[in-house]
Amino acid sequence: MALIEITDLCKDYVNEDLTTKVLHHLNFTIEKGEFVAIMGPSGSGKSTLMHILGFLDKHSCGKFVFNGRDVSTLSDDELADMRGSEVGFVFQAFHLLPRTTVLENVELPLVYSNVSAKDRRKRAKEALAAVGLSHRENYQPNQLSGGEKQRVAIARALVNNPSVIFADEPTGNLDSKSGLQVMKILQKLNKEGHTIILVTHEKYTADHAKRILRIKDGEISSDEKVKDRLMADGAEDLIK
């Protein structure tokens, strides 16, 4: 069973008498363990699609099945539960709380769930170790580089062990070296079995995925596999 099944999906925004059609009858599936880049220029509809796939917005027509569940049948409370348990988000702007430690930032998604303080701390430490930042757990965000902030955001997305991690332009605020480090971490997490969906307009970022879904004017213009590549020699050293 596919993790995500999209059939004839569309999205319209209605403002009084004006209807703006953003997505037009999309069809694709994403299997568990895939690393998919959704690529397209600004205004193509890629961010709208990510918001629908991440339960932040609702589609207007067609069908969206996530892990066997028809999303259109879920209540707002059920959608909120899905957002909290099934997906992790990594955004371009990091969205870290400024006056809390790195460890506390990573724990945040667990605070409103039935997880004990001891278990929250353990899981947050494990997530930071996965992105190579155990030595920064007592730092505050203003003491970190941009690349380190994004790695904290990835750890926070990981802490709930979600079914899928959405990365929305994760290298957009980073220099090329820091951006490469972030993409190598996402590749490493995918290699370990995590499903990654990356949204980007940059080809060199999308090329780190295993599959590129291109969107233009709200329609899928191509869907192709990226030639399998191994993590470059020494890439693990980048996250130490």
Short mmCIF file of C-alpha atoms in Angstrom, two decimals:
data_model
loop_
_atom_site.label_atom_id
_atom_site.label_comp_id
_atom_site.label_asym_id
_atom_site.label_seq_id
_atom_site.Cartn_x
_atom_site.Cartn_y
_atom_site.Cartn_z
CA MET A 1 0.00 0.00 0.00
CA ALA A 2 1.33 3.42 -0.99
CA LEU A 3 1.85 6.03 1.72
CA ILE A 4 0.23 8.75 -0.39
CA GLU A 5 -2.24 8.25 -3.24
CA ILE A 6 -3.42 11.30 -5.18
CA THR A 7 -6.20 10.87 -7.71
CA ASP A 8 -7.61 13.69 -9.87
CA LEU A 9 -6.79 16.20 -7.13
CA CYS A 10 -7.49 19.89 -7.60
CA LYS A 11 -7.43 23.04 -5.49
CA ASP A 12 -9.43 26.22 -6.02
CA TYR A 13 -9.44 29.37 -3.91
CA VAL A 14 -12.72 31.28 -3.91
CA ASN A 15 -12.86 34.98 -2.99
CA GLU A 16 -16.37 36.36 -3.35
CA ASP A 17 -17.16 35.84 -7.04
CA LEU A 18 -13.58 35.14 -8.09
CA THR A 19 -12.34 31.55 -8.33
CA THR A 20 -8.60 30.96 -8.71
CA LYS A 21 -7.64 27.49 -9.85
CA VAL A 22 -4.27 26.52 -8.40
CA LEU A 23 -3.95 22.73 -8.89
CA HIS A 24 -5.48 20.88 -11.83
CA HIS A 25 -6.38 17.17 -11.58
CA LEU A 26 -3.09 15.75 -10.27
CA ASN A 27 -2.42 12.00 -10.20
CA PHE A 28 0.56 10.34 -8.48
CA THR A 29 1.55 8.02 -5.63
CA ILE A 30 4.41 8.15 -3.13
CA GLU A 31 5.62 4.93 -1.54
CA LYS A 32 6.96 4.55 1.98
CA GLY A 33 10.69 5.20 2.07
CA GLU A 34 10.83 7.40 -1.04
CA PHE A 35 12.74 10.68 -1.29
CA VAL A 36 10.68 12.87 -3.63
CA ALA A 37 11.41 16.46 -4.67
CA ILE A 38 8.44 18.56 -5.75
CA MET A 39 9.99 21.15 -8.01
CA GLY A 40 8.61 24.18 -9.78
CA PRO A 41 8.92 27.95 -10.16
CA SER A 42 7.24 30.43 -7.83
CA GLY A 43 3.48 30.34 -8.35
CA SER A 44 3.49 26.83 -9.82
CA GLY A 45 1.38 25.36 -6.99
CA LYS A 46 4.10 23.30 -5.30
CA SER A 47 3.68 24.92 -1.87
CA THR A 48 -0.09 24.56 -2.08
CA LEU A 49 0.38 20.87 -2.83
CA MET A 50 2.72 20.48 0.16
CA HIS A 51 0.17 22.15 2.43
CA ILE A 52 -2.49 19.69 1.27
CA LEU A 53 -0.19 16.67 1.66
CA GLY A 54 0.79 17.90 5.15
CA PHE A 55 -2.83 18.42 6.29
CA LEU A 56 -2.41 22.19 6.48
CA ASP A 57 -4.99 22.80 3.72
CA LYS A 58 -7.83 20.86 2.10
CA HIS A 59 -8.21 19.90 -1.54
CA SER A 60 -11.24 21.04 -3.55
CA CYS A 61 -11.86 17.91 -5.60
CA GLY A 62 -10.39 14.52 -6.30
CA LYS A 63 -9.07 12.07 -3.71
CA PHE A 64 -6.18 12.09 -1.22
CA VAL A 65 -5.49 8.83 0.60
CA PHE A 66 -2.81 8.82 3.30
CA ASN A 67 -1.69 5.48 4.70
CA GLY A 68 -4.97 3.93 3.63
CA ARG A 69 -7.20 6.70 5.03
CA ASP A 70 -9.32 8.93 2.80
CA VAL A 71 -8.36 12.39 4.10
CA SER A 72 -11.65 13.98 3.00
CA THR A 73 -13.51 11.87 5.58
CA LEU A 74 -11.45 13.17 8.53
CA SER A 75 -12.71 15.81 10.96
CA ASP A 76 -10.68 18.91 11.81
CA ASP A 77 -9.64 17.28 15.09
CA GLU A 78 -8.54 14.12 13.27
CA LEU A 79 -6.56 16.21 10.77
CA ALA A 80 -4.86 18.02 13.66
CA ASP A 81 -3.95 14.64 15.18
CA MET A 82 -2.53 13.52 11.83
CA ARG A 83 -0.42 16.70 11.61
CA GLY A 84 0.95 16.05 15.08
CA SER A 85 1.71 12.35 14.70
CA GLU A 86 2.20 11.52 11.03
CA VAL A 87 4.19 14.43 9.59
CA GLY A 88 7.22 16.52 10.48
CA PHE A 89 7.92 19.91 8.90
CA VAL A 90 11.19 21.66 8.09
CA PHE A 91 10.83 25.24 6.83
CA GLN A 92 13.17 27.72 5.19
CA ALA A 93 12.94 30.12 8.17
CA PHE A 94 13.74 27.44 10.82
CA HIS A 95 10.98 28.63 13.26
CA LEU A 96 13.02 27.96 16.40
CA LEU A 97 12.01 29.52 19.73
CA PRO A 98 14.74 32.10 20.45
CA ARG A 99 15.02 31.96 24.25
CA THR A 100 14.97 28.20 24.73
CA THR A 101 17.77 25.70 24.35
CA VAL A 102 18.32 23.51 21.30
CA LEU A 103 17.18 20.48 23.29
CA GLU A 104 13.99 22.22 24.42
CA ASN A 105 13.23 23.27 20.83
CA VAL A 106 13.48 19.66 19.68
CA GLU A 107 11.27 18.48 22.56
CA LEU A 108 8.51 20.94 21.64
CA PRO A 109 6.35 18.65 19.42
CA LEU A 110 6.16 16.17 22.32
CA VAL A 111 5.05 18.67 24.96
CA TYR A 112 1.37 18.44 24.00
CA SER A 113 1.35 14.67 23.66
CA ASN A 114 1.17 12.02 26.34
CA VAL A 115 4.94 11.64 26.62
CA SER A 116 6.69 11.86 29.98
CA ALA A 117 9.35 14.51 30.53
CA LYS A 118 11.99 11.79 30.81
CA ASP A 119 10.98 10.19 27.52
CA ARG A 120 10.74 13.60 25.81
CA ARG A 121 14.31 14.34 26.81
CA LYS A 122 15.52 10.91 25.65
CA ARG A 123 13.84 11.16 22.25
CA ALA A 124 15.06 14.73 21.72
CA LYS A 125 18.64 13.69 22.48
CA GLU A 126 18.33 10.80 19.99
CA ALA A 127 17.00 13.15 17.31
CA LEU A 128 19.86 15.59 17.86
CA ALA A 129 22.36 12.74 17.65
CA ALA A 130 20.81 11.75 14.30
CA VAL A 131 21.70 15.16 12.85
CA GLY A 132 25.10 15.37 14.53
CA LEU A 133 24.28 18.10 17.06
CA SER A 134 24.52 16.39 20.45
CA HIS A 135 27.30 18.83 21.39
CA ARG A 136 24.96 21.80 20.86
CA GLU A 137 21.97 20.67 22.96
CA ASN A 138 22.42 23.36 25.66
CA TYR A 139 23.04 26.19 23.18
CA GLN A 140 20.38 28.74 22.26
CA PRO A 141 19.47 29.35 18.61
CA ASN A 142 21.32 32.69 18.46
CA GLN A 143 24.54 30.78 19.21
CA LEU A 144 24.16 28.57 16.12
CA SER A 145 25.02 28.99 12.46
CA GLY A 146 22.24 28.93 9.88
CA GLY A 147 23.09 25.37 8.91
CA GLU A 148 23.01 24.25 12.54
CA LYS A 149 19.62 25.93 13.04
CA GLN A 150 18.24 23.97 10.10
CA ARG A 151 19.66 20.74 11.49
CA VAL A 152 17.87 21.49 14.79
CA ALA A 153 14.68 21.98 12.79
CA ILE A 154 15.22 18.58 11.16
CA ALA A 155 15.74 16.99 14.59
CA ARG A 156 12.49 18.58 15.77
CA ALA A 157 10.70 17.16 12.72
CA LEU A 158 12.13 13.72 13.53
CA VAL A 159 11.27 13.58 17.22
CA ASN A 160 7.73 12.24 16.74
CA ASN A 161 8.97 9.51 14.38
CA PRO A 162 6.57 10.71 11.66
CA SER A 163 5.55 8.77 8.59
CA VAL A 164 6.88 11.55 6.35
CA ILE A 165 9.12 14.61 6.68
CA PHE A 166 8.24 17.65 4.56
CA ALA A 167 11.14 20.01 3.83
CA ASP A 168 9.98 23.31 2.31
CA GLU A 169 12.93 25.11 0.65
CA PRO A 170 15.21 23.90 3.48
CA THR A 171 18.37 25.37 1.93
CA GLY A 172 16.85 28.71 0.92
CA ASN A 173 18.47 30.72 3.75
CA LEU A 174 21.78 28.87 3.73
CA ASP A 175 25.12 29.25 1.99
CA SER A 176 26.13 26.49 -0.41
CA LYS A 177 28.24 24.55 2.11
CA SER A 178 25.56 24.60 4.83
CA GLY A 179 22.90 23.73 2.26
CA LEU A 180 24.92 20.71 1.16
CA GLN A 181 25.25 19.55 4.78
CA VAL A 182 21.47 19.76 5.23
CA MET A 183 20.80 17.83 2.03
CA LYS A 184 23.30 15.12 3.01
CA ILE A 185 21.48 14.73 6.33
CA LEU A 186 18.15 14.34 4.52
CA GLN A 187 19.77 11.73 2.25
CA LYS A 188 21.11 9.90 5.30
CA LEU A 189 17.69 9.90 6.99
CA ASN A 190 16.10 8.57 3.80
CA LYS A 191 18.71 5.84 3.59
CA GLU A 192 17.68 4.86 7.14
CA GLY A 193 14.07 4.45 5.98
CA HIS A 194 12.44 7.85 6.44
CA THR A 195 10.10 9.14 3.74
CA ILE A 196 11.17 12.63 2.64
CA ILE A 197 9.18 15.09 0.51
CA LEU A 198 11.24 18.11 -0.50
CA VAL A 199 9.73 21.27 -1.99
CA THR A 200 12.18 23.44 -3.93
CA HIS A 201 12.66 25.58 -7.00
CA GLU A 202 16.38 24.81 -7.16
CA LYS A 203 17.55 21.94 -9.35
CA TYR A 204 20.83 21.32 -7.47
CA THR A 205 18.76 20.83 -4.29
CA ALA A 206 16.17 18.62 -6.01
CA ASP A 207 18.95 16.46 -7.47
CA HIS A 208 19.65 15.05 -3.99
CA ALA A 209 16.27 13.29 -4.08
CA LYS A 210 15.62 9.96 -5.80
CA ARG A 211 12.61 11.22 -7.74
CA ILE A 212 11.61 14.65 -9.06
CA LEU A 213 7.97 15.63 -9.54
CA ARG A 214 7.87 18.84 -11.57
CA ILE A 215 4.88 21.15 -11.40
CA LYS A 216 4.12 23.96 -13.81
CA ASP A 217 0.98 26.10 -13.77
CA GLY A 218 -0.71 23.72 -11.35
CA GLU A 219 -0.14 20.61 -13.44
CA ILE A 220 2.45 17.84 -13.32
CA SER A 221 4.83 18.42 -16.21
CA SER A 222 7.14 15.47 -15.48
CA ASP A 223 7.72 12.70 -12.95
CA GLU A 224 11.11 11.04 -13.20
CA LYS A 225 13.55 8.98 -11.19
CA VAL A 226 16.92 10.50 -10.35
CA LYS A 227 19.83 8.19 -11.05
CA ASP A 228 20.69 6.38 -7.83
CA ARG A 229 23.68 7.88 -6.09
CA LEU A 230 25.61 6.89 -3.00
CA MET A 231 26.44 9.42 -0.33
CA ALA A 232 29.76 11.00 -1.27
CA ASP A 233 32.84 9.74 0.54
CA GLY A 234 33.26 11.60 3.79
CA ALA A 235 29.70 12.98 3.81
CA GLU A 236 29.15 11.57 7.29
CA ASP A 237 31.97 13.84 8.49
CA LEU A 238 29.91 16.87 7.53
CA ILE A 239 27.42 16.20 10.33
CA LYS A 240 29.89 15.54 13.09
#
